[in-house]
mmCIF file of C-alpha atoms in Angstrom:
data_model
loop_
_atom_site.group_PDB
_atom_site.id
_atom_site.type_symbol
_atom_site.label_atom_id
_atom_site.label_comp_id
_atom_site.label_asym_id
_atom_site.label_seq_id
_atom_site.Cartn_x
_atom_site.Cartn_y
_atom_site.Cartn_z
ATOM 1 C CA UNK A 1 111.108 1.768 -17.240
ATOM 2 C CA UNK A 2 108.795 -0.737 -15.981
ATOM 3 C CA UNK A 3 104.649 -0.290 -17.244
ATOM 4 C CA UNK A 4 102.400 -1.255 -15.213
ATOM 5 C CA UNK A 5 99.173 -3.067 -16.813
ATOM 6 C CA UNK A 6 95.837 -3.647 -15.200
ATOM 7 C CA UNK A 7 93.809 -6.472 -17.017
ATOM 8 C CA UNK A 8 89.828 -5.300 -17.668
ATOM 9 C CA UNK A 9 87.594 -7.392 -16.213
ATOM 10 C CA UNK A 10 86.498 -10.682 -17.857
ATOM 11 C CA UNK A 11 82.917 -9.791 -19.996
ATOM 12 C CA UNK A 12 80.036 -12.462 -20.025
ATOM 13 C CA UNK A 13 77.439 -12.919 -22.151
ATOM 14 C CA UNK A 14 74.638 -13.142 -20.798
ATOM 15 C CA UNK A 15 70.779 -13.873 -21.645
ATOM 16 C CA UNK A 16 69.571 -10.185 -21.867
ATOM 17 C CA UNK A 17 73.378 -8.357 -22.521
ATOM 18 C CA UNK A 18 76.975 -8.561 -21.226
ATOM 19 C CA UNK A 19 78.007 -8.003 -17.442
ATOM 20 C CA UNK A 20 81.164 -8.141 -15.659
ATOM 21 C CA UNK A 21 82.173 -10.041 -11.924
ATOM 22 C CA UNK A 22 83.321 -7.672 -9.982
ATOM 23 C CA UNK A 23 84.885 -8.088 -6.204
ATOM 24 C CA UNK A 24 82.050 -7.519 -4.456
ATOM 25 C CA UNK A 25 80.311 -10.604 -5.994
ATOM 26 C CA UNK A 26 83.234 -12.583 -5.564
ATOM 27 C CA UNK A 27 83.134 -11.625 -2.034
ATOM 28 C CA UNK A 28 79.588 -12.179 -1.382
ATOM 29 C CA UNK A 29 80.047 -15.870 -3.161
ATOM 30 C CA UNK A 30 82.840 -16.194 -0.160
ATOM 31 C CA UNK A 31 80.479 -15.536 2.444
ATOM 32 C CA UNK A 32 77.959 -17.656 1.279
ATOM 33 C CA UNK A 33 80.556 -21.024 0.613
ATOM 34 C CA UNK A 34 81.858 -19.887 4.335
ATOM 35 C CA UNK A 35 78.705 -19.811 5.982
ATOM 36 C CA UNK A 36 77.797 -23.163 4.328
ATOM 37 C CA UNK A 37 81.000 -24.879 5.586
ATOM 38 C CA UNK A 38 80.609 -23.376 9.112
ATOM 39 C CA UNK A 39 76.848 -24.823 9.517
ATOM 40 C CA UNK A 40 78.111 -28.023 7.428
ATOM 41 C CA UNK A 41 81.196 -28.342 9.965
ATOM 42 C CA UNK A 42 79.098 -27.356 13.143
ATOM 43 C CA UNK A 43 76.003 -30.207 11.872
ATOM 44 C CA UNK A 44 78.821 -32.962 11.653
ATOM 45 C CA UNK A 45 80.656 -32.271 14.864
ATOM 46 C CA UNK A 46 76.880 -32.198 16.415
ATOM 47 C CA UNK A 47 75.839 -35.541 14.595
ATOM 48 C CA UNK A 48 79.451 -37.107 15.811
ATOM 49 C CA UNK A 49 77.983 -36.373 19.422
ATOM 50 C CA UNK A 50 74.808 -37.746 18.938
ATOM 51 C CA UNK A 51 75.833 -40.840 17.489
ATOM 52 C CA UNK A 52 78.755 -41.756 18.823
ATOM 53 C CA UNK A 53 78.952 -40.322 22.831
ATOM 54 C CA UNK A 54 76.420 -40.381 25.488
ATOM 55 C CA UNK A 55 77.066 -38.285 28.247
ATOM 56 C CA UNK A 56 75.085 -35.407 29.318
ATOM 57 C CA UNK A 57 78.250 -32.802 28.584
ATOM 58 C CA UNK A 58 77.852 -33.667 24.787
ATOM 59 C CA UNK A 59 73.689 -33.196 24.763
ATOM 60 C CA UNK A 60 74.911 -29.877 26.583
ATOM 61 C CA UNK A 61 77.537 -28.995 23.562
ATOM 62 C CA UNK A 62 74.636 -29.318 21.134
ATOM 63 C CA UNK A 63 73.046 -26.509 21.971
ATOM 64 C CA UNK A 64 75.729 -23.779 20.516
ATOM 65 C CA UNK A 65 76.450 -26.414 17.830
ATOM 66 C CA UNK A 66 73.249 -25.864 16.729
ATOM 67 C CA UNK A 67 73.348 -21.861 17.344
ATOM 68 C CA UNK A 68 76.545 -21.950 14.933
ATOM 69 C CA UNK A 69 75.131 -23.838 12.388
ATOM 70 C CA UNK A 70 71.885 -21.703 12.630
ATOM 71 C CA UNK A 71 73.588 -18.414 12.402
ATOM 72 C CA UNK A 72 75.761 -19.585 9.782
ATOM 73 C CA UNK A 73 73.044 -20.419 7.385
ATOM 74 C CA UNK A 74 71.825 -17.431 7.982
ATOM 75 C CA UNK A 75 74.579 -15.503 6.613
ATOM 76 C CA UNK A 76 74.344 -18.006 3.491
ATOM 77 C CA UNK A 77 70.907 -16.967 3.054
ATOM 78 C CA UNK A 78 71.552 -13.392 2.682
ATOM 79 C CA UNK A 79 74.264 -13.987 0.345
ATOM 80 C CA UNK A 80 72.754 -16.639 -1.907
ATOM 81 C CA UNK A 81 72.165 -15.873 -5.185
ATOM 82 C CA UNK A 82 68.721 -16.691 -6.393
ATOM 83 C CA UNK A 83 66.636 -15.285 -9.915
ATOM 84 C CA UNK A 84 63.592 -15.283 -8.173
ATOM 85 C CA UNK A 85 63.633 -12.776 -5.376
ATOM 86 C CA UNK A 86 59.843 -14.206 -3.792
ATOM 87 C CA UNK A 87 61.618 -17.908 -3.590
ATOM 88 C CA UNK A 88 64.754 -15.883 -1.855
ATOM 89 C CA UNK A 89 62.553 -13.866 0.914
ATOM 90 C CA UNK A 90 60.566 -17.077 1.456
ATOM 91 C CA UNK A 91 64.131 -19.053 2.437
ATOM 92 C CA UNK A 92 65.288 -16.206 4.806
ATOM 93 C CA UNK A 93 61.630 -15.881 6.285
ATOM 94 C CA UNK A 94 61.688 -19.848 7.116
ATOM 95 C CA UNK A 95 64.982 -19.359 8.968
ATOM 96 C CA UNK A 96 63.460 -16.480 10.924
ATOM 97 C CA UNK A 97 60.022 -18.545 11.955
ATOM 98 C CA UNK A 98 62.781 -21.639 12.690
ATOM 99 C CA UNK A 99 65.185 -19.492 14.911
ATOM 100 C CA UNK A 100 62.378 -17.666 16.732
ATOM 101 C CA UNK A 101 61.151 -21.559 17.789
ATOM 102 C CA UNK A 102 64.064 -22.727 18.586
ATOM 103 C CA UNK A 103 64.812 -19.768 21.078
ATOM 104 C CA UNK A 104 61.557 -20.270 22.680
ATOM 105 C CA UNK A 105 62.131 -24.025 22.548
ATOM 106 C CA UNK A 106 65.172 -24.041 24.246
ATOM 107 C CA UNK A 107 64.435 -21.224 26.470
ATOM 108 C CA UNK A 108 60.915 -22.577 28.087
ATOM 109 C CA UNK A 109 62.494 -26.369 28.676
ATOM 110 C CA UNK A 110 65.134 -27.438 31.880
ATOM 111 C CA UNK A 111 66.402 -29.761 29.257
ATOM 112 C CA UNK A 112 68.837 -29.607 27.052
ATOM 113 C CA UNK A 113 67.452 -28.248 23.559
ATOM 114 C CA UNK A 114 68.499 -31.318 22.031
ATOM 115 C CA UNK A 115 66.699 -33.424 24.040
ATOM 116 C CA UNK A 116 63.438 -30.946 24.012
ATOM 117 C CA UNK A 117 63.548 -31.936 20.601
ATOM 118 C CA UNK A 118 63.469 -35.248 20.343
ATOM 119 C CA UNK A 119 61.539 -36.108 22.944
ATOM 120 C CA UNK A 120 58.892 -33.904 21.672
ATOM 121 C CA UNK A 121 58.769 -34.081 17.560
ATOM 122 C CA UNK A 122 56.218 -31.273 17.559
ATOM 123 C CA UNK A 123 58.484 -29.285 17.806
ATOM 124 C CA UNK A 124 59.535 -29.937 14.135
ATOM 125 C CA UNK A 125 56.765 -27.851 13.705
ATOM 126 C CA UNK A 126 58.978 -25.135 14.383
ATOM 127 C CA UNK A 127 62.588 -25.706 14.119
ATOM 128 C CA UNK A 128 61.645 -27.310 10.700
ATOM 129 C CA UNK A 129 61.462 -24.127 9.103
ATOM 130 C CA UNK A 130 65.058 -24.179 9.554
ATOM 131 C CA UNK A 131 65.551 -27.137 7.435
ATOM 132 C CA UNK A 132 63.412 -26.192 5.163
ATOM 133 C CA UNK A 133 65.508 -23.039 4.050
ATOM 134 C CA UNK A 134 68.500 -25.432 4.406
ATOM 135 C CA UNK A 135 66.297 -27.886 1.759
ATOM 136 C CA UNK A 136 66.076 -24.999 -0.125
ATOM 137 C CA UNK A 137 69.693 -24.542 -0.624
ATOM 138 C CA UNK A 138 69.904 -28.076 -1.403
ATOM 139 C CA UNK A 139 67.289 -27.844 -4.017
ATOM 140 C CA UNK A 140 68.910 -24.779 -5.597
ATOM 141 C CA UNK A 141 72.401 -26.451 -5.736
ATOM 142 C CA UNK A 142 70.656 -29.590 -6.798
ATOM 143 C CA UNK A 143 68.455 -27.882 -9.740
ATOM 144 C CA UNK A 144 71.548 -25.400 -11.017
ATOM 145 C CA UNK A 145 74.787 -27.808 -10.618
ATOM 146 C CA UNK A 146 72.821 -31.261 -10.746
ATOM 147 C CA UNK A 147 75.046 -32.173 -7.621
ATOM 148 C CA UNK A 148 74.407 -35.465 -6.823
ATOM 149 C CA UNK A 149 74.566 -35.425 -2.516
ATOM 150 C CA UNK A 150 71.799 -32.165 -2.388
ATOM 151 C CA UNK A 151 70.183 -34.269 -5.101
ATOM 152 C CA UNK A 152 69.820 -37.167 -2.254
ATOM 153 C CA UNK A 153 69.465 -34.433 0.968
ATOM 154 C CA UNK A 154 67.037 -32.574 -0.934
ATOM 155 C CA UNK A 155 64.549 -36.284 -0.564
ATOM 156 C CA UNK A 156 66.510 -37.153 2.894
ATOM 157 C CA UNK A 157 66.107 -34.473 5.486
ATOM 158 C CA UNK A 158 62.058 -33.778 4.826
ATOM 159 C CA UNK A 159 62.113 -37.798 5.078
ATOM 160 C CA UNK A 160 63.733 -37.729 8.260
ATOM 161 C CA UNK A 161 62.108 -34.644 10.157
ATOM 162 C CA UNK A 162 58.534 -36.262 8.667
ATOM 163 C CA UNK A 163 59.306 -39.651 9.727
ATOM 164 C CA UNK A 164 60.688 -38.264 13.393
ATOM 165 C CA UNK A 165 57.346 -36.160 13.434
ATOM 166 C CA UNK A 166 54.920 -38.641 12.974
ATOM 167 C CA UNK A 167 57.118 -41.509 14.879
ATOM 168 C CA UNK A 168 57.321 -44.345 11.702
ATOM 169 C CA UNK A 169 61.017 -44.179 11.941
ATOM 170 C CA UNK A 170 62.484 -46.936 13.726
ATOM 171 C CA UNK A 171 65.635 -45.123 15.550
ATOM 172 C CA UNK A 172 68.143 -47.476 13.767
ATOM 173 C CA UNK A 173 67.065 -45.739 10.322
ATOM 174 C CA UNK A 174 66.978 -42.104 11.686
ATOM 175 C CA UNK A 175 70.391 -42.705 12.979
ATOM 176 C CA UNK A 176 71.620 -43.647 9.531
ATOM 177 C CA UNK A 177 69.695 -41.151 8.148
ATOM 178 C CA UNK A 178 70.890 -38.330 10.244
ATOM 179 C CA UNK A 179 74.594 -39.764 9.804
ATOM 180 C CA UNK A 180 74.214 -39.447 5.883
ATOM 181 C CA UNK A 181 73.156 -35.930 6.241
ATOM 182 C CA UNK A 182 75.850 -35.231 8.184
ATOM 183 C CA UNK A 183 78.589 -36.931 5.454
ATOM 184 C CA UNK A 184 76.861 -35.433 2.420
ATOM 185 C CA UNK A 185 76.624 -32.015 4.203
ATOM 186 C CA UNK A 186 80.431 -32.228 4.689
ATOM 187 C CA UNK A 187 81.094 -33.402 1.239
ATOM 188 C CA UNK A 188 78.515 -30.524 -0.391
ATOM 189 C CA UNK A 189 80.377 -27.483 1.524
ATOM 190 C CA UNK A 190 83.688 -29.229 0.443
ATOM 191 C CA UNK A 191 83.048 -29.296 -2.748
ATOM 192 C CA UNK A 192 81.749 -25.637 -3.057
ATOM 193 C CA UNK A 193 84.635 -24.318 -1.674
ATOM 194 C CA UNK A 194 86.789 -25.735 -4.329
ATOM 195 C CA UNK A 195 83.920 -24.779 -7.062
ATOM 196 C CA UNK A 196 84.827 -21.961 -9.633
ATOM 197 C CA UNK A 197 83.220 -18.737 -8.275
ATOM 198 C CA UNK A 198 81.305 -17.060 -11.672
ATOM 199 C CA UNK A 199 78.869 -19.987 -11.650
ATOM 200 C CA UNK A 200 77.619 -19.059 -8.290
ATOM 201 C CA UNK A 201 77.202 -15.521 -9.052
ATOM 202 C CA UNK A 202 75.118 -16.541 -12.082
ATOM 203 C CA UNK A 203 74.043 -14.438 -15.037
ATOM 204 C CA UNK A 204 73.884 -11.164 -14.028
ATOM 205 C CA UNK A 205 71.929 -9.519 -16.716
ATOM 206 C CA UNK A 206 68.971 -11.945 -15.373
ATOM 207 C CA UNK A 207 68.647 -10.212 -12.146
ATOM 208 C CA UNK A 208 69.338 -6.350 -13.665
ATOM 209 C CA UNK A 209 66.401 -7.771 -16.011
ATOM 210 C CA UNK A 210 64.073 -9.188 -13.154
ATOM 211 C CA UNK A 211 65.378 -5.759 -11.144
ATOM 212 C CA UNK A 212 63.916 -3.164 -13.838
ATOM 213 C CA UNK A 213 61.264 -5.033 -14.859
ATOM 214 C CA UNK A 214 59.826 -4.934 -10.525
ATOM 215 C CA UNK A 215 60.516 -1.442 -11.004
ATOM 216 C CA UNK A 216 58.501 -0.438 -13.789
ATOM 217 C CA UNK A 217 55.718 -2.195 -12.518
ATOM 218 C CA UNK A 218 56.647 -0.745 -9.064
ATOM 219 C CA UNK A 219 55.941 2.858 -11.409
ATOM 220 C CA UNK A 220 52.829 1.493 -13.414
ATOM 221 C CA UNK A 221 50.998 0.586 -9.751
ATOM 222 C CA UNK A 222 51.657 4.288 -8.166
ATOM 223 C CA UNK A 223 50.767 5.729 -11.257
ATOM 224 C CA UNK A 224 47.525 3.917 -11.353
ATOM 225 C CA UNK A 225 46.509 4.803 -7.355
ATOM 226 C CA UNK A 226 47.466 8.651 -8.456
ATOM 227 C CA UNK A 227 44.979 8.558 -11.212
#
């Protein structure tokens, strides 16, 4: 006779009690890593096109390049974990002003949406909310794992949308700007997919902490209007 034994799930300690990992986080860490390497993959084959091609059906391919790598750090930015929930809405608002201007952008221009872009920078203004929720992934990664490439892309990208914006870039140094992204990127979704998944979930007794504590004063401010 053969018994069967099911393990109990791993306990952690954590800074306000213990809490377990269940599947559901492990899948929602999946998502995130995925949607990471999708945009990282999508930016690189993009960047390979701009630097090293020049014909118009490549300026044409950037344009769902760049709706892949959009929508794909979107779904990391509904499956990131961050403590502060404010810093978490603010990333997933950027990407929605950033994807409503780039739809506009590349619907009210002939050209292709790459080249609308370049050729006018203001329209960093817009699309650069984008890239600023991807600089907030970088900072995130950068400030919990001390990685050293979102370390450097946390400094580079601003640099190089700022520097394209106001035009003090000469286009020798965007180009090896933009191809540095691109490798560092690449080597940042790499190296999360091969990362051990608890660390990315974090300490879960943090958010059931931050999660009560919203609710009580959630209770405290409709007890005080019913007064």
């Amino acid at each position: 006779m053969t018994t069967s034994t099911i393990s109990a799930p791993e306990v952690y300690q954590g800074q306000f009690g213990e809490f377990t990992i269940n599947q559901s986080d492990r899948n929602g860490v999946i998502i995130y890593r995925s949607g990471l390497m999708v945009a990282a993959l999508s930016f690189a084959i993009g960047t390979a096109l701009v630097l090293f091609t020049n014909n118009p059906i490549a300026i044409q391919a950037l344009t769902p390049l760049y709706t892949c790598f959009s929508l794909a750090l979107g779904v990391s930015l509904l499956t990131i974990h961050i403590y502060l929930a404010p810093l978490h809405r603010l990333l997933q608002v950027f990407w929605i002003i950033g994807s409503i201007a780039a739809f506009i952008f590349g619907h009210s221009d002939s050209q292709p949406f790459a080249v609308t872009v370049y050729n006018q920078p203001l329209t960093i203004l817009g699309i650069g909310f984008t890239f600023a929720a991807l600089t907030g992934i970088y900072f995130k990664e950068a400030f919990c794992f001390h990685r050293l490439e979102t370390k450097v892309l946390t400094f580079l990208v601003p640099t190089l949308l700022l520097g394209h914006l106001v035009g003090v870039l000469p286009i020798q140094w965007e180009q090896v700007l933009l191809g540095t992204w691109a490798i560092l990127f690449l080597i940042f979704a790499v190296r999360k997919v091969i990362q051990a998944i608890p660390p990315d979930i974090g300490d879960k007794s943090v958010f059931a902490y931050l999660k009560d504590k919203n609710s009580v004063k959630v209770e405290e401010t409709e007890l005080g209007l019913t007064q």
